[in-house]
Amino acid sequence: MAKRLYIVSSGAGGTSYITPEAKKAIENSEVIVAYSKYARELKELIEGKEIFTSGMTHEIERCNQAIQYAKEGKTTSIISNGDTNVYGMATLIVEIMDEKNLWDEIELISLPGVTSFLAAASKVGAPVSQDFAIISLSDRLTDINLIDKRVKAALDCDFIMGIYNPKSKKRIKPYENFLKALENGYENRIAIIATHVGREEKEKITITTAQDLITQGIEHEAVCMSTLIIICNSNTKLTKNGLVLTPRGYLNKYDLQGEIKA
């Protein structure tokens, strides 16, 4: 099939986490479609390509344009930060393709990427070795009551919880509700605040507690739209050198030689 559309996951910010498979797709593409910020970050990889960019909230426009380029026979990549299936472009591309019934016309290839949740976790030790939940606090497309319900359920089930899109200048209510949920017995949980993950000149990762988030409230200087928050579970602890560890349970069952404990 000559008409090919790649959904390329560029990984956590910058180019540190982009996979060889993603780079190859970009290299093989004639056209690159991207959010303006991501295009700037990937400028060295997309140089010489036909490029279409647009700003925040223009996701439908970008997806339709990428599909149109592919329909014209141009091998096209639409760039999605992190992993395209984690609040990325995959869902919208697939939905539009399905609505327009283009499956026999365009070959769609979706490529995975390293999310900021996983990238941040790797930099602070081993905080995500048990079950976890990923929740976005953006209520632009999801009802706030459903977001609140998901946060409560994740905390009640003792999941490690990754919080995306915590707040913006105008959107603070979901974050306020999130902080209120933490006040119900979760104040001592270890929290990781990771901002601009993968963007070396801006990246900042702080290990703190849920109480710190609660105390500083919506004015917390480390929390913005580009922040990921990880709330650890009841088993998480700090290592002797200050890293974060959520034990899987091996040493509850085995000794340090790998023998089952009596």
mmCIF file of N, CA, C and O in Angstrom, residues 63-132:
data_model
loop_
_atom_site.group_PDB
_atom_site.id
_atom_site.type_symbol
_atom_site.label_atom_id
_atom_site.label_comp_id
_atom_site.label_asym_id
_atom_site.label_seq_id
_atom_site.Cartn_x
_atom_site.Cartn_y
_atom_site.Cartn_z
ATOM 1 N N CYS A 63 -4.754 16.322 12.728
ATOM 2 C CA CYS A 63 -5.042 14.940 12.319
ATOM 3 C C CYS A 63 -5.658 14.890 10.926
ATOM 4 O O CYS A 63 -5.275 14.053 10.094
ATOM 5 N N ASN A 64 -6.613 15.781 10.656
ATOM 6 C CA ASN A 64 -7.220 15.820 9.321
ATOM 7 C C ASN A 64 -6.187 16.146 8.249
ATOM 8 O O ASN A 64 -6.207 15.577 7.156
ATOM 9 N N GLN A 65 -5.262 17.049 8.570
ATOM 10 C CA GLN A 65 -4.241 17.420 7.602
ATOM 11 C C GLN A 65 -3.291 16.260 7.328
ATOM 12 O O GLN A 65 -2.904 16.009 6.180
ATOM 13 N N ALA A 66 -2.913 15.537 8.407
ATOM 14 C CA ALA A 66 -2.031 14.381 8.231
ATOM 15 C C ALA A 66 -2.698 13.322 7.358
ATOM 16 O O ALA A 66 -2.061 12.734 6.465
ATOM 17 N N ILE A 67 -3.967 13.090 7.601
ATOM 18 C CA ILE A 67 -4.713 12.110 6.811
ATOM 19 C C ILE A 67 -4.811 12.559 5.355
ATOM 20 O O ILE A 67 -4.664 11.754 4.427
ATOM 21 N N GLN A 68 -5.021 13.843 5.136
ATOM 22 C CA GLN A 68 -5.117 14.366 3.765
ATOM 23 C C GLN A 68 -3.804 14.193 3.012
ATOM 24 O O GLN A 68 -3.796 13.790 1.851
ATOM 25 N N TYR A 69 -2.687 14.490 3.685
ATOM 26 C CA TYR A 69 -1.386 14.290 3.047
ATOM 27 C C TYR A 69 -1.212 12.819 2.641
ATOM 28 O O TYR A 69 -0.728 12.518 1.543
ATOM 29 N N ALA A 70 -1.580 11.919 3.548
ATOM 30 C CA ALA A 70 -1.449 10.482 3.250
ATOM 31 C C ALA A 70 -2.346 10.087 2.078
ATOM 32 O O ALA A 70 -1.937 9.305 1.207
ATOM 33 N N LYS A 71 -3.559 10.638 2.035
ATOM 34 C CA LYS A 71 -4.482 10.339 0.936
ATOM 35 C C LYS A 71 -3.909 10.806 -0.401
ATOM 36 O O LYS A 71 -4.168 10.200 -1.447
ATOM 37 N N GLU A 72 -3.105 11.867 -0.346
ATOM 38 C CA GLU A 72 -2.477 12.376 -1.559
ATOM 39 C C GLU A 72 -1.276 11.534 -1.985
ATOM 40 O O GLU A 72 -0.640 11.829 -3.005
ATOM 41 N N GLY A 73 -0.975 10.513 -1.198
ATOM 42 C CA GLY A 73 0.129 9.625 -1.551
ATOM 43 C C GLY A 73 1.457 9.995 -0.947
ATOM 44 O O GLY A 73 2.486 9.397 -1.283
ATOM 45 N N LYS A 74 1.463 10.967 -0.047
ATOM 46 C CA LYS A 74 2.699 11.388 0.613
ATOM 47 C C LYS A 74 2.866 10.621 1.925
ATOM 48 O O LYS A 74 1.984 10.650 2.774
ATOM 49 N N THR A 75 3.985 9.945 2.055
ATOM 50 C CA THR A 75 4.256 9.257 3.319
ATOM 51 C C THR A 75 4.388 10.315 4.409
ATOM 52 O O THR A 75 5.202 11.231 4.311
ATOM 53 N N THR A 76 3.561 10.188 5.438
ATOM 54 C CA THR A 76 3.407 11.249 6.427
ATOM 55 C C THR A 76 3.600 10.724 7.845
ATOM 56 O O THR A 76 3.199 9.607 8.162
ATOM 57 N N SER A 77 4.221 11.550 8.698
ATOM 58 C CA SER A 77 4.310 11.258 10.128
ATOM 59 C C SER A 77 3.621 12.368 10.900
ATOM 60 O O SER A 77 3.894 13.551 10.663
ATOM 61 N N ILE A 78 2.732 11.994 11.808
ATOM 62 C CA ILE A 78 2.183 12.957 12.748
ATOM 63 C C ILE A 78 2.844 12.670 14.091
ATOM 64 O O ILE A 78 2.879 11.522 14.547
ATOM 65 N N ILE A 79 3.419 13.703 14.691
ATOM 66 C CA ILE A 79 4.226 13.537 15.891
ATOM 67 C C ILE A 79 3.362 13.657 17.142
ATOM 68 O O ILE A 79 2.549 14.577 17.264
ATOM 69 N N SER A 80 3.576 12.733 18.071
ATOM 70 C CA SER A 80 2.868 12.768 19.343
ATOM 71 C C SER A 80 3.901 12.641 20.456
ATOM 72 O O SER A 80 4.697 11.705 20.471
ATOM 73 N N ASN A 81 3.918 13.577 21.377
ATOM 74 C CA ASN A 81 4.876 13.554 22.479
ATOM 75 C C ASN A 81 4.604 12.372 23.413
ATOM 76 O O ASN A 81 3.486 11.905 23.527
ATOM 77 N N GLY A 82 5.641 11.881 24.091
ATOM 78 C CA GLY A 82 5.466 10.739 24.994
ATOM 79 C C GLY A 82 5.140 9.493 24.207
ATOM 80 O O GLY A 82 5.830 9.136 23.247
ATOM 81 N N ASP A 83 4.061 8.835 24.584
ATOM 82 C CA ASP A 83 3.545 7.706 23.815
ATOM 83 C C ASP A 83 2.214 8.110 23.213
ATOM 84 O O ASP A 83 1.362 8.686 23.899
ATOM 85 N N THR A 84 2.030 7.816 21.952
ATOM 86 C CA THR A 84 0.853 8.286 21.231
ATOM 87 C C THR A 84 -0.460 7.747 21.794
ATOM 88 O O THR A 84 -1.522 8.315 21.573
ATOM 89 N N ASN A 85 -0.388 6.645 22.565
ATOM 90 C CA ASN A 85 -1.603 6.103 23.170
ATOM 91 C C ASN A 85 -1.845 6.619 24.580
ATOM 92 O O ASN A 85 -2.828 6.242 25.208
ATOM 93 N N VAL A 86 -0.956 7.471 25.083
ATOM 94 C CA VAL A 86 -1.148 8.055 26.415
ATOM 95 C C VAL A 86 -1.447 9.538 26.233
ATOM 96 O O VAL A 86 -0.540 10.370 26.149
ATOM 97 N N TYR A 87 -2.729 9.857 26.097
ATOM 98 C CA TYR A 87 -3.191 11.229 25.871
ATOM 99 C C TYR A 87 -2.574 11.835 24.616
ATOM 100 O O TYR A 87 -2.342 13.040 24.545
ATOM 101 N N GLY A 88 -2.318 10.979 23.631
ATOM 102 C CA GLY A 88 -1.686 11.435 22.406
ATOM 103 C C GLY A 88 -2.617 11.385 21.208
ATOM 104 O O GLY A 88 -3.847 11.344 21.326
ATOM 105 N N MET A 89 -2.023 11.359 20.008
ATOM 106 C CA MET A 89 -2.752 11.499 18.761
ATOM 107 C C MET A 89 -3.391 10.201 18.253
ATOM 108 O O MET A 89 -4.235 10.253 17.359
ATOM 109 N N ALA A 90 -3.001 9.068 18.815
ATOM 110 C CA ALA A 90 -3.487 7.796 18.270
ATOM 111 C C ALA A 90 -5.007 7.708 18.285
ATOM 112 O O ALA A 90 -5.628 7.337 17.286
ATOM 113 N N THR A 91 -5.610 8.055 19.407
ATOM 114 C CA THR A 91 -7.064 7.905 19.512
ATOM 115 C C THR A 91 -7.811 8.730 18.477
ATOM 116 O O THR A 91 -8.770 8.256 17.856
ATOM 117 N N LEU A 92 -7.363 9.977 18.260
ATOM 118 C CA LEU A 92 -8.068 10.853 17.336
ATOM 119 C C LEU A 92 -7.843 10.440 15.884
ATOM 120 O O LEU A 92 -8.787 10.437 15.073
ATOM 121 N N ILE A 93 -6.621 10.058 15.552
ATOM 122 C CA ILE A 93 -6.345 9.576 14.195
ATOM 123 C C ILE A 93 -7.194 8.346 13.889
ATOM 124 O O ILE A 93 -7.849 8.252 12.830
ATOM 125 N N VAL A 94 -7.199 7.383 14.800
ATOM 126 C CA VAL A 94 -7.961 6.147 14.581
ATOM 127 C C VAL A 94 -9.458 6.453 14.480
ATOM 128 O O VAL A 94 -10.173 5.885 13.638
ATOM 129 N N GLU A 95 -9.928 7.354 15.334
ATOM 130 C CA GLU A 95 -11.353 7.701 15.313
ATOM 131 C C GLU A 95 -11.754 8.348 13.994
ATOM 132 O O GLU A 95 -12.793 8.006 13.402
ATOM 133 N N ILE A 96 -10.944 9.284 13.511
ATOM 134 C CA ILE A 96 -11.256 9.949 12.245
ATOM 135 C C ILE A 96 -11.147 8.971 11.081
ATOM 136 O O ILE A 96 -12.000 8.961 10.179
ATOM 137 N N MET A 97 -10.107 8.141 11.104
ATOM 138 C CA MET A 97 -9.957 7.121 10.059
ATOM 139 C C MET A 97 -11.182 6.214 10.017
ATOM 140 O O MET A 97 -11.665 5.846 8.939
ATOM 141 N N ASP A 98 -11.680 5.858 11.185
ATOM 142 C CA ASP A 98 -12.836 4.966 11.245
ATOM 143 C C ASP A 98 -14.107 5.670 10.776
ATOM 144 O O ASP A 98 -14.912 5.091 10.037
ATOM 145 N N GLU A 99 -14.283 6.928 11.207
ATOM 146 C CA GLU A 99 -15.462 7.692 10.797
ATOM 147 C C GLU A 99 -15.499 7.854 9.279
ATOM 148 O O GLU A 99 -16.570 7.812 8.664
ATOM 149 N N LYS A 100 -14.330 8.030 8.677
ATOM 150 C CA LYS A 100 -14.259 8.236 7.229
ATOM 151 C C LYS A 100 -14.045 6.932 6.459
ATOM 152 O O LYS A 100 -13.961 6.942 5.232
ATOM 153 N N ASN A 101 -13.915 5.832 7.192
ATOM 154 C CA ASN A 101 -13.740 4.490 6.602
ATOM 155 C C ASN A 101 -12.601 4.472 5.589
ATOM 156 O O ASN A 101 -12.763 4.126 4.420
ATOM 157 N N LEU A 102 -11.410 4.833 6.092
ATOM 158 C CA LEU A 102 -10.244 4.932 5.223
ATOM 159 C C LEU A 102 -9.294 3.750 5.344
ATOM 160 O O LEU A 102 -8.160 3.797 4.858
ATOM 161 N N TRP A 103 -9.739 2.681 5.983
ATOM 162 C CA TRP A 103 -8.831 1.567 6.272
ATOM 163 C C TRP A 103 -8.298 0.873 5.028
ATOM 164 O O TRP A 103 -7.201 0.319 5.047
ATOM 165 N N ASP A 104 -9.058 0.893 3.947
ATOM 166 C CA ASP A 104 -8.583 0.269 2.708
ATOM 167 C C ASP A 104 -7.753 1.242 1.856
ATOM 168 O O ASP A 104 -7.163 0.841 0.857
ATOM 169 N N GLU A 105 -7.708 2.503 2.307
ATOM 170 C CA GLU A 105 -7.017 3.518 1.509
ATOM 171 C C GLU A 105 -5.666 3.907 2.093
ATOM 172 O O GLU A 105 -4.732 4.220 1.350
ATOM 173 N N ILE A 106 -5.557 3.897 3.420
ATOM 174 C CA ILE A 106 -4.330 4.350 4.085
ATOM 175 C C ILE A 106 -3.816 3.270 5.032
ATOM 176 O O ILE A 106 -4.586 2.708 5.820
ATOM 177 N N GLU A 107 -2.530 3.004 4.950
ATOM 178 C CA GLU A 107 -1.889 2.095 5.902
ATOM 179 C C GLU A 107 -1.453 2.919 7.120
ATOM 180 O O GLU A 107 -0.624 3.827 7.004
ATOM 181 N N LEU A 108 -2.009 2.599 8.267
ATOM 182 C CA LEU A 108 -1.716 3.346 9.489
ATOM 183 C C LEU A 108 -0.749 2.548 10.353
ATOM 184 O O LEU A 108 -0.988 1.389 10.679
ATOM 185 N N ILE A 109 0.353 3.179 10.745
ATOM 186 C CA ILE A 109 1.373 2.529 11.572
ATOM 187 C C ILE A 109 1.614 3.390 12.805
ATOM 188 O O ILE A 109 2.054 4.539 12.704
ATOM 189 N N SER A 110 1.326 2.843 13.978
ATOM 190 C CA SER A 110 1.492 3.572 15.232
ATOM 191 C C SER A 110 2.732 3.057 15.959
ATOM 192 O O SER A 110 2.884 1.851 16.167
ATOM 193 N N LEU A 111 3.615 3.987 16.329
ATOM 194 C CA LEU A 111 4.886 3.606 16.950
ATOM 195 C C LEU A 111 4.925 4.059 18.412
ATOM 196 O O LEU A 111 4.662 5.223 18.707
ATOM 197 N N PRO A 112 5.291 3.171 19.336
ATOM 198 C CA PRO A 112 5.269 3.490 20.769
ATOM 199 C C PRO A 112 6.432 4.376 21.184
ATOM 200 O O PRO A 112 7.420 4.527 20.456
ATOM 201 N N GLY A 113 6.309 4.951 22.386
ATOM 202 C CA GLY A 113 7.359 5.812 22.905
ATOM 203 C C GLY A 113 7.458 5.761 24.419
ATOM 204 O O GLY A 113 6.597 5.194 25.092
ATOM 205 N N VAL A 114 8.504 6.362 24.958
ATOM 206 C CA VAL A 114 8.732 6.410 26.405
ATOM 207 C C VAL A 114 7.975 7.604 26.976
ATOM 208 O O VAL A 114 8.220 8.748 26.586
ATOM 209 N N THR A 115 7.054 7.345 27.889
ATOM 210 C CA THR A 115 6.264 8.418 28.482
ATOM 211 C C THR A 115 7.058 9.158 29.549
ATOM 212 O O THR A 115 8.051 8.654 30.087
ATOM 213 N N SER A 116 6.604 10.358 29.903
ATOM 214 C CA SER A 116 7.252 11.101 30.981
ATOM 215 C C SER A 116 7.098 10.384 32.310
ATOM 216 O O SER A 116 7.971 10.480 33.181
ATOM 217 N N PHE A 117 6.016 9.634 32.481
ATOM 218 C CA PHE A 117 5.813 8.838 33.701
ATOM 219 C C PHE A 117 6.941 7.825 33.875
ATOM 220 O O PHE A 117 7.560 7.731 34.939
ATOM 221 N N LEU A 118 7.254 7.101 32.825
ATOM 222 C CA LEU A 118 8.309 6.090 32.893
ATOM 223 C C LEU A 118 9.691 6.731 32.941
ATOM 224 O O LEU A 118 10.584 6.258 33.652
ATOM 225 N N ALA A 119 9.877 7.822 32.191
ATOM 226 C CA ALA A 119 11.173 8.501 32.188
ATOM 227 C C ALA A 119 11.480 9.079 33.563
ATOM 228 O O ALA A 119 12.599 8.947 34.073
ATOM 229 N N ALA A 120 10.487 9.716 34.176
ATOM 230 C CA ALA A 120 10.690 10.293 35.506
ATOM 231 C C ALA A 120 10.948 9.205 36.535
ATOM 232 O O ALA A 120 11.834 9.334 37.391
ATOM 233 N N ALA A 121 10.201 8.121 36.451
ATOM 234 C CA ALA A 121 10.375 7.015 37.403
ATOM 235 C C ALA A 121 11.792 6.464 37.346
ATOM 236 O O ALA A 121 12.400 6.143 38.378
ATOM 237 N N SER A 122 12.353 6.369 36.149
ATOM 238 C CA SER A 122 13.693 5.795 35.995
ATOM 239 C C SER A 122 14.767 6.669 36.627
ATOM 240 O O SER A 122 15.860 6.186 36.943
ATOM 241 N N LYS A 123 14.468 7.940 36.830
ATOM 242 C CA LYS A 123 15.475 8.867 37.346
ATOM 243 C C LYS A 123 15.477 9.004 38.860
ATOM 244 O O LYS A 123 16.366 9.642 39.423
ATOM 245 N N VAL A 124 14.489 8.411 39.515
ATOM 246 C CA VAL A 124 14.412 8.571 40.977
ATOM 247 C C VAL A 124 14.546 7.248 41.726
ATOM 248 O O VAL A 124 14.379 7.207 42.939
ATOM 249 N N GLY A 125 14.852 6.176 41.021
ATOM 250 C CA GLY A 125 15.010 4.881 41.681
ATOM 251 C C GLY A 125 14.133 3.826 41.051
ATOM 252 O O GLY A 125 14.221 3.555 39.852
ATOM 253 N N ALA A 126 13.239 3.250 41.850
ATOM 254 C CA ALA A 126 12.329 2.208 41.361
ATOM 255 C C ALA A 126 10.961 2.373 42.019
ATOM 256 O O ALA A 126 10.536 1.548 42.832
ATOM 257 N N PRO A 127 10.248 3.440 41.662
ATOM 258 C CA PRO A 127 8.966 3.697 42.329
ATOM 259 C C PRO A 127 7.757 2.995 41.722
ATOM 260 O O PRO A 127 6.687 2.996 42.314
ATOM 261 N N VAL A 128 7.908 2.382 40.546
ATOM 262 C CA VAL A 128 6.732 1.881 39.822
ATOM 263 C C VAL A 128 6.846 0.381 39.576
ATOM 264 O O VAL A 128 6.746 -0.066 38.444
ATOM 265 N N SER A 129 7.068 -0.392 40.618
ATOM 266 C CA SER A 129 7.224 -1.834 40.428
ATOM 267 C C SER A 129 5.954 -2.599 40.771
ATOM 268 O O SER A 129 5.908 -3.822 40.658
ATOM 269 N N GLN A 130 4.924 -1.895 41.219
ATOM 270 C CA GLN A 130 3.628 -2.524 41.494
ATOM 271 C C GLN A 130 2.570 -1.903 40.587
ATOM 272 O O GLN A 130 2.878 -1.058 39.746
ATOM 273 N N ASP A 131 1.324 -2.310 40.758
ATOM 274 C CA ASP A 131 0.250 -1.809 39.888
ATOM 275 C C ASP A 131 0.124 -0.294 39.988
ATOM 276 O O ASP A 131 0.293 0.293 41.059
ATOM 277 N N PHE A 132 -0.172 0.320 38.850
ATOM 278 C CA PHE A 132 -0.281 1.777 38.840
ATOM 279 C C PHE A 132 -1.442 2.234 37.966
ATOM 280 O O PHE A 132 -1.955 1.481 37.132
#
